[in-house]
mmCIF file of C-alpha atoms in Angstrom:
data_model
loop_
_atom_site.group_PDB
_atom_site.id
_atom_site.type_symbol
_atom_site.label_atom_id
_atom_site.label_comp_id
_atom_site.label_asym_id
_atom_site.label_seq_id
_atom_site.Cartn_x
_atom_site.Cartn_y
_atom_site.Cartn_z
ATOM 1 C CA MET A 262 57.030 17.334 110.605
ATOM 2 C CA GLU A 263 57.295 18.098 114.292
ATOM 3 C CA ASN A 264 54.590 17.326 116.819
ATOM 4 C CA GLN A 265 53.510 17.885 120.402
ATOM 5 C CA ILE A 266 52.175 14.376 121.009
ATOM 6 C CA LYS A 267 54.612 13.441 123.765
ATOM 7 C CA ALA A 268 54.039 16.665 125.723
ATOM 8 C CA LEU A 269 50.239 16.522 125.367
ATOM 9 C CA ARG A 270 50.166 12.811 126.156
ATOM 10 C CA LYS A 271 52.017 13.491 129.405
ATOM 11 C CA ILE A 272 49.663 16.359 130.276
ATOM 12 C CA HIS A 273 46.737 13.937 129.859
ATOM 13 C CA GLY A 274 48.583 11.272 131.848
ATOM 14 C CA LEU A 275 48.429 8.764 129.025
ATOM 15 C CA SER A 276 51.006 6.113 128.221
ATOM 16 C CA GLN A 277 51.971 5.320 124.617
ATOM 17 C CA ASP A 278 50.058 2.066 124.893
ATOM 18 C CA GLU A 279 46.885 3.810 126.138
ATOM 19 C CA LEU A 280 47.055 6.424 123.378
ATOM 20 C CA ALA A 281 47.670 3.658 120.840
ATOM 21 C CA LYS A 282 44.601 1.759 122.043
ATOM 22 C CA ALA A 283 42.481 4.927 121.907
ATOM 23 C CA CYS A 284 43.542 5.462 118.276
ATOM 24 C CA ASN A 285 43.409 1.770 117.357
ATOM 25 C CA VAL A 286 47.063 1.548 116.297
ATOM 26 C CA SER A 287 50.109 -0.190 117.765
ATOM 27 C CA ARG A 288 52.325 1.332 120.464
ATOM 28 C CA GLN A 289 55.235 1.227 118.005
ATOM 29 C CA THR A 290 53.329 3.518 115.637
ATOM 30 C CA ILE A 291 52.797 6.123 118.391
ATOM 31 C CA ASN A 292 56.468 5.846 119.334
ATOM 32 C CA ALA A 293 57.547 6.337 115.695
ATOM 33 C CA ILE A 294 55.289 9.404 115.324
ATOM 34 C CA GLU A 295 56.576 10.915 118.572
ATOM 35 C CA ASN A 296 60.166 10.482 117.393
ATOM 36 C CA ASN A 297 59.408 11.986 113.951
ATOM 37 C CA LYS A 298 60.201 8.705 112.222
ATOM 38 C CA TYR A 299 56.737 8.306 110.728
ATOM 39 C CA ASP A 300 54.211 10.847 109.484
ATOM 40 C CA PRO A 301 50.676 9.638 110.232
ATOM 41 C CA SER A 302 47.820 9.612 107.741
ATOM 42 C CA LEU A 303 45.324 12.463 107.854
ATOM 43 C CA ALA A 304 42.747 10.185 109.502
ATOM 44 C CA LEU A 305 45.160 9.184 112.264
ATOM 45 C CA ALA A 306 46.292 12.796 112.738
ATOM 46 C CA PHE A 307 42.663 13.846 113.317
ATOM 47 C CA GLN A 308 42.116 10.897 115.633
ATOM 48 C CA LEU A 309 45.213 11.777 117.684
ATOM 49 C CA ALA A 310 44.143 15.416 117.866
ATOM 50 C CA ALA A 311 40.652 14.407 119.028
ATOM 51 C CA VAL A 312 41.997 12.092 121.744
ATOM 52 C CA LEU A 313 44.461 14.737 122.961
ATOM 53 C CA GLY A 314 41.827 17.507 122.821
ATOM 54 C CA VAL A 315 43.588 19.827 120.387
ATOM 55 C CA THR A 316 43.360 20.683 116.695
ATOM 56 C CA VAL A 317 45.581 19.045 114.095
ATOM 57 C CA ASP A 318 47.544 22.251 113.476
ATOM 58 C CA GLN A 319 48.204 22.569 117.194
ATOM 59 C CA LEU A 320 49.432 18.991 117.283
ATOM 60 C CA PHE A 321 51.596 19.020 114.146
ATOM 61 C CA GLN A 322 53.932 21.724 112.869
ATOM 62 C CA PHE A 323 55.113 21.509 109.301
ATOM 63 C CA LYS A 324 58.756 22.460 108.842
ATOM 64 C CA LYS A 325 60.517 22.605 105.512
ATOM 65 C CA SER A 326 63.684 20.557 105.660
ATOM 66 C CA MET B 46 51.891 -5.608 127.298
ATOM 67 C CA LYS B 47 53.952 -7.717 129.720
ATOM 68 C CA LYS B 48 52.216 -10.846 128.443
ATOM 69 C CA ARG B 49 53.146 -10.000 124.850
ATOM 70 C CA LEU B 50 56.778 -9.283 125.712
ATOM 71 C CA SER B 51 57.170 -12.545 127.609
ATOM 72 C CA ARG B 52 55.521 -14.640 124.891
ATOM 73 C CA SER B 53 57.554 -13.259 121.984
ATOM 74 C CA PRO B 54 61.040 -14.558 123.000
ATOM 75 C CA ILE B 55 59.579 -18.018 123.721
ATOM 76 C CA LEU B 56 58.061 -18.235 120.238
ATOM 77 C CA ILE B 57 61.269 -16.945 118.623
ATOM 78 C CA THR B 58 63.300 -19.504 120.613
ATOM 79 C CA LEU B 59 60.911 -22.283 119.515
ATOM 80 C CA VAL B 60 61.249 -21.295 115.849
ATOM 81 C CA GLY B 61 65.046 -21.086 116.277
ATOM 82 C CA LEU B 62 65.111 -24.594 117.792
ATOM 83 C CA LEU B 63 62.873 -25.894 114.986
ATOM 84 C CA CYS B 64 65.284 -24.376 112.408
ATOM 85 C CA LEU B 65 68.255 -26.041 114.148
ATOM 86 C CA LEU B 66 66.380 -29.373 114.267
ATOM 87 C CA VAL B 67 65.540 -29.267 110.546
ATOM 88 C CA ILE B 68 69.097 -28.196 109.618
ATOM 89 C CA GLY B 69 70.480 -30.966 111.866
ATOM 90 C CA LEU B 70 68.223 -33.635 110.347
ATOM 91 C CA ASN B 71 69.083 -32.503 106.813
ATOM 92 C CA THR B 72 72.805 -32.549 107.633
ATOM 93 C CA VAL B 73 72.530 -36.118 109.017
ATOM 94 C CA GLU B 74 70.638 -37.179 105.868
ATOM 95 C CA TYR B 75 73.312 -35.560 103.669
ATOM 96 C CA LEU B 76 76.138 -37.247 105.609
ATOM 97 C CA ARG B 77 74.398 -40.612 105.094
ATOM 98 C CA GLY B 78 74.638 -39.982 101.381
ATOM 99 C CA GLU B 79 71.022 -38.990 100.773
ATOM 100 C CA PRO B 80 70.791 -35.946 98.465
ATOM 101 C CA PHE B 81 68.699 -32.871 99.292
ATOM 102 C CA ASP B 82 65.300 -32.858 97.647
ATOM 103 C CA GLN B 83 62.901 -29.991 96.899
ATOM 104 C CA GLY B 84 60.951 -30.702 100.084
ATOM 105 C CA ASP B 85 64.029 -30.223 102.295
ATOM 106 C CA VAL B 86 64.924 -26.930 100.642
ATOM 107 C CA MET B 87 61.343 -25.645 100.767
ATOM 108 C CA THR B 88 61.063 -26.550 104.473
ATOM 109 C CA LEU B 89 64.250 -24.590 105.217
ATOM 110 C CA VAL B 90 63.053 -21.625 103.150
ATOM 111 C CA MET B 91 59.645 -21.588 104.883
ATOM 112 C CA LEU B 92 61.275 -21.775 108.314
ATOM 113 C CA PHE B 93 63.618 -18.919 107.368
ATOM 114 C CA VAL B 94 60.624 -16.851 106.223
ATOM 115 C CA LEU B 95 58.778 -17.604 109.481
ATOM 116 C CA ALA B 96 61.848 -16.668 111.554
ATOM 117 C CA LEU B 97 62.281 -13.371 109.658
ATOM 118 C CA HIS B 98 58.579 -12.585 110.110
ATOM 119 C CA LEU B 99 58.868 -13.201 113.832
ATOM 120 C CA PHE B 100 62.052 -11.118 114.143
ATOM 121 C CA THR B 101 60.327 -8.227 112.337
ATOM 122 C CA TRP B 102 56.903 -8.207 113.963
ATOM 123 C CA GLY B 103 57.319 -10.426 117.013
ATOM 124 C CA THR B 104 53.930 -11.718 118.091
ATOM 125 C CA ASP B 105 52.401 -8.234 117.946
ATOM 126 C CA PHE B 106 50.221 -8.741 114.883
ATOM 127 C CA LYS B 107 48.495 -5.398 115.486
ATOM 128 C CA MET B 108 51.683 -3.601 114.446
ATOM 129 C CA ALA B 109 51.748 -5.433 111.108
ATOM 130 C CA LYS B 110 48.142 -4.485 110.424
ATOM 131 C CA ASP B 111 48.007 -0.802 111.405
ATOM 132 C CA GLU B 112 48.885 2.032 109.010
ATOM 133 C CA MET B 113 52.624 2.130 109.785
ATOM 134 C CA GLY B 114 52.786 -1.664 109.406
ATOM 135 C CA LYS B 115 51.045 -1.384 106.038
ATOM 136 C CA GLN B 116 53.504 1.307 104.954
ATOM 137 C CA ILE B 117 56.437 -0.886 106.004
ATOM 138 C CA THR B 118 54.914 -3.800 104.037
ATOM 139 C CA HIS B 119 54.283 -1.590 100.982
ATOM 140 C CA HIS B 120 57.790 -0.104 101.066
ATOM 141 C CA SER B 121 59.333 -3.563 101.483
ATOM 142 C CA ALA B 122 57.269 -4.893 98.569
ATOM 143 C CA THR B 123 58.530 -2.125 96.270
ATOM 144 C CA ILE B 124 62.158 -2.742 97.231
ATOM 145 C CA SER B 125 61.642 -6.522 96.881
ATOM 146 C CA TYR B 126 60.191 -6.056 93.381
ATOM 147 C CA HIS B 127 63.259 -4.119 92.191
ATOM 148 C CA ILE B 128 65.649 -6.620 93.804
ATOM 149 C CA SER B 129 63.694 -9.493 92.171
ATOM 150 C CA ALA B 130 63.923 -7.863 88.741
ATOM 151 C CA LEU B 131 67.652 -7.247 89.163
ATOM 152 C CA GLY B 132 68.111 -10.796 90.536
ATOM 153 C CA LEU B 133 66.364 -12.325 87.522
ATOM 154 C CA PHE B 134 68.579 -10.318 85.171
ATOM 155 C CA VAL B 135 71.708 -11.476 87.032
ATOM 156 C CA PHE B 136 70.495 -15.124 87.008
ATOM 157 C CA TRP B 137 69.780 -14.885 83.278
ATOM 158 C CA ILE B 138 73.283 -13.539 82.576
ATOM 159 C CA VAL B 139 74.938 -16.113 84.891
ATOM 160 C CA ASP B 140 72.890 -18.888 83.255
ATOM 161 C CA ARG B 141 74.130 -17.806 79.799
ATOM 162 C CA ILE B 142 77.756 -17.856 80.992
ATOM 163 C CA VAL B 143 77.624 -21.065 83.070
ATOM 164 C CA PHE B 144 75.659 -23.183 80.583
ATOM 165 C CA ILE B 145 77.242 -21.491 77.517
ATOM 166 C CA ARG B 146 73.898 -20.843 75.816
ATOM 167 C CA LYS B 147 74.325 -19.633 72.256
ATOM 168 C CA GLY B 148 70.770 -18.561 71.413
ATOM 169 C CA ASP B 149 69.716 -14.924 71.500
ATOM 170 C CA PHE B 150 67.389 -15.489 74.424
ATOM 171 C CA GLY B 151 69.626 -17.689 76.573
ATOM 172 C CA ASN B 152 67.436 -19.561 79.034
ATOM 173 C CA ILE B 153 64.059 -18.810 77.489
ATOM 174 C CA THR B 154 62.121 -19.425 80.738
ATOM 175 C CA LEU B 155 64.334 -17.062 82.714
ATOM 176 C CA PHE B 156 64.181 -14.513 79.899
ATOM 177 C CA ALA B 157 60.361 -14.734 79.812
ATOM 178 C CA ALA B 158 60.231 -14.337 83.612
ATOM 179 C CA LEU B 159 62.507 -11.265 83.352
ATOM 180 C CA CYS B 160 60.311 -9.681 80.658
ATOM 181 C CA PHE B 161 57.184 -10.502 82.674
ATOM 182 C CA VAL B 162 58.612 -8.869 85.815
ATOM 183 C CA LEU B 163 59.708 -5.761 83.877
ATOM 184 C CA VAL B 164 56.242 -5.328 82.324
ATOM 185 C CA LEU B 165 54.327 -6.204 85.497
ATOM 186 C CA HIS B 166 55.089 -3.033 87.458
ATOM 187 C CA PRO B 167 54.034 -0.447 84.838
ATOM 188 C CA LEU B 168 51.031 -2.624 83.953
ATOM 189 C CA VAL B 169 49.783 -2.779 87.539
ATOM 190 C CA GLN B 170 50.573 0.934 87.922
ATOM 191 C CA PHE B 171 48.390 1.676 84.870
ATOM 192 C CA PHE B 172 45.378 -0.111 86.337
ATOM 193 C CA VAL B 173 45.881 1.304 89.838
ATOM 194 C CA ALA B 174 46.238 4.854 88.420
ATOM 195 C CA ARG B 175 42.907 4.451 86.605
ATOM 196 C CA ARG B 176 41.162 4.188 89.970
ATOM 197 C CA TYR B 177 42.202 7.760 90.785
ATOM 198 C CA ARG B 178 41.039 9.351 87.492
#
């Protein structure tokens, strides 16, 4: 699963730590999601989308591997 | 963030020093002719567990508790279960060979523990699966 978190986070001028605090997770979790090492739960995906002001399907792109 | 990063190496160093101190004291005791007891071994094991926990999570306990931390814990638990089951089987076989046990069951306690571990996973799975029906 690919995502636009890093790009959108930079547009909003947020650091990984600030985004992590806004979503109530650790900075390492945000870093792992950004680097496609961890797929977040549906709840966290919605929370990330809400904080970054986009929809979930704009934030995440499913790609068959 | 800076505070957390600066605190973590200090704590890890302290645990490392504590490990060295305990190992040193146990070595001195052994050299004096005093045998290791259960307490010494358990202390070393607990310190090793604490050191591993610190190396994995540092002092950032939030990481261990959020959803990725829980997934890491869950994944580790599954792998640990399979290694434990395999380990028990190996210990049971080794015990039969080393102590030349002639009975069908070998070391009955180890055999019971092995059977218990093998049944435990599907049993827990059965009850957990019922929650989703």
